[in-house]
Amino acid sequence: QVQLVESGGGSVQAGGSLRLSCVASSSINSRYCMAWFRQAPGKEREGVSFISILTGATAYADSVKGRFTISQHNANTLYLQMDNLKPEDTAMYYCAADRCLNGFRAAQGTAAWDFWGQGTQVTASS
């Protein structure tokens, strides 16, 4: 069992930056995939950014490419650097971990991940 705790959310003006952190209760298994998802009111949860702990490969939703960066800081900490925030980025952001049994690419196509944090709110106002 992996427990995940997010922090770093807040309110910023459009164009501003935030860095989200996700701390795991234990060292992240090297075979796991990690990700940031977000969910806005009335919308489905969507994957924003993904990372394979084993290979370091990353992937991003088209809406955040060039603005968001996912990285692993140490054995149990994940970051999401968010720059040039837009009002449409406003959502609850969740950290997630998955055993990635079907591979990194397959994991990106589903929100049925194994472990979830409780979320941190990000608000970007115009």
Coordinates of C-alpha atoms in Angstrom, one line a residue:
Q1 CA 0.0 0.0 0.0
V2 CA 1.3 3.4 -1.0
Q3 CA 0.0 6.6 0.6
L4 CA 0.4 9.8 -1.3
V5 CA 0.2 13.4 0.0
E6 CA 0.0 16.4 -2.3
S7 CA 0.9 20.0 -1.4
G8 CA 1.7 23.2 -3.2
G9 CA -1.6 24.2 -4.6
G10 CA -3.0 27.7 -4.4
S11 CA -4.4 30.7 -6.2
V12 CA -2.4 32.6 -8.8
Q13 CA -3.0 35.1 -11.6
A14 CA -3.0 33.8 -15.1
G15 CA 0.6 33.6 -16.3
G16 CA 1.8 32.7 -12.9
S17 CA 3.6 29.5 -11.7
L18 CA 3.1 26.9 -9.0
R19 CA 5.0 23.7 -8.0
L20 CA 3.0 20.8 -6.7
S21 CA 4.7 18.2 -4.6
C22 CA 3.7 14.6 -3.9
V23 CA 5.3 12.7 -1.1
A24 CA 4.9 8.9 -0.9
S25 CA 4.8 7.0 2.4
S26 CA 7.7 4.8 1.2
S27 CA 10.2 4.7 -1.6
I28 CA 8.5 4.5 -4.9
N29 CA 9.0 1.0 -6.5
S30 CA 11.1 1.4 -9.5
R31 CA 8.6 -0.5 -11.6
Y32 CA 5.8 2.0 -10.8
C33 CA 4.4 4.8 -13.0
M34 CA 3.5 8.1 -11.4
A35 CA 1.2 10.8 -12.6
W36 CA -0.7 13.9 -12.0
F37 CA -4.4 14.0 -12.8
R38 CA -6.8 16.9 -12.4
Q39 CA -10.6 17.3 -12.2
A40 CA -12.5 20.5 -12.6
P41 CA -16.1 20.8 -11.4
G42 CA -18.5 19.0 -13.7
K43 CA -15.7 17.4 -15.7
E44 CA -14.1 14.0 -15.8
R45 CA -10.8 13.4 -14.2
E46 CA -8.0 13.7 -16.8
G47 CA -4.4 12.8 -16.9
V48 CA -2.1 15.8 -17.1
S49 CA 1.4 14.3 -16.8
F50 CA 3.0 10.9 -16.5
I51 CA 6.4 9.5 -15.6
S52 CA 7.9 6.0 -15.7
I53 CA 10.1 5.6 -12.7
L54 CA 11.9 2.7 -14.4
T55 CA 12.9 4.6 -17.6
G56 CA 12.4 8.2 -16.7
A57 CA 10.1 8.6 -19.8
T58 CA 7.5 11.3 -19.5
A59 CA 4.3 12.2 -21.2
Y60 CA 2.0 15.2 -21.2
A61 CA -1.6 16.1 -22.2
D62 CA -1.6 18.4 -25.2
S63 CA -3.2 21.1 -23.2
V64 CA -0.1 21.4 -20.9
K65 CA 2.8 20.6 -23.2
G66 CA 5.5 23.2 -22.9
R67 CA 4.1 24.6 -19.7
F68 CA 4.1 21.8 -17.2
T69 CA 7.1 19.6 -16.2
I70 CA 6.9 16.4 -14.2
S71 CA 10.0 15.2 -12.3
Q72 CA 11.0 12.8 -9.5
H73 CA 13.0 14.6 -6.9
N74 CA 14.1 11.6 -4.8
A75 CA 13.0 8.1 -3.9
N76 CA 9.6 9.2 -2.6
T77 CA 8.9 12.7 -3.9
L78 CA 7.3 13.8 -7.2
Y79 CA 7.0 17.3 -8.5
L80 CA 4.8 19.1 -11.1
Q81 CA 6.2 22.4 -12.1
M82 CA 3.4 24.5 -13.7
D83 CA 4.3 27.7 -15.6
N84 CA 2.2 30.1 -17.5
L85 CA -1.0 28.9 -15.8
K86 CA -4.3 29.6 -17.5
P87 CA -7.8 29.9 -16.1
E88 CA -8.6 26.6 -17.7
D89 CA -6.0 24.9 -15.6
T90 CA -8.2 25.5 -12.5
A91 CA -8.9 22.1 -10.9
M92 CA -8.2 19.8 -8.1
Y93 CA -4.9 18.1 -8.8
Y94 CA -4.2 14.5 -7.7
C95 CA -1.0 12.5 -7.5
A96 CA -1.3 8.9 -8.5
A97 CA 0.8 5.8 -8.6
D98 CA 0.3 2.6 -10.5
R99 CA 2.1 -0.8 -10.7
C100 CA 2.1 -0.2 -14.5
L101 CA 1.5 -3.9 -15.1
N102 CA 0.5 -3.3 -18.7
G103 CA 3.2 -0.7 -19.5
F104 CA 3.7 3.0 -19.4
R105 CA 1.7 3.8 -22.6
A106 CA -1.3 1.7 -21.5
A107 CA -1.3 3.4 -18.1
Q108 CA -1.8 6.8 -19.7
G109 CA -5.1 5.7 -21.2
T110 CA -6.9 5.1 -18.0
A111 CA -7.8 6.8 -14.7
A112 CA -8.0 3.4 -13.0
W113 CA -4.7 3.8 -11.1
D114 CA -3.8 1.8 -8.0
F115 CA -3.1 4.6 -5.5
W116 CA -4.3 8.2 -5.1
G117 CA -3.6 11.2 -3.0
Q118 CA -6.4 13.4 -1.6
G119 CA -5.7 16.3 -4.0
T120 CA -4.6 19.9 -3.9
Q121 CA -6.6 22.8 -5.4
V122 CA -5.1 25.0 -8.1
T123 CA -6.9 28.2 -9.1
A124 CA -5.6 30.5 -11.9
S125 CA -7.7 33.6 -12.4
S126 CA -7.7 36.1 -15.3

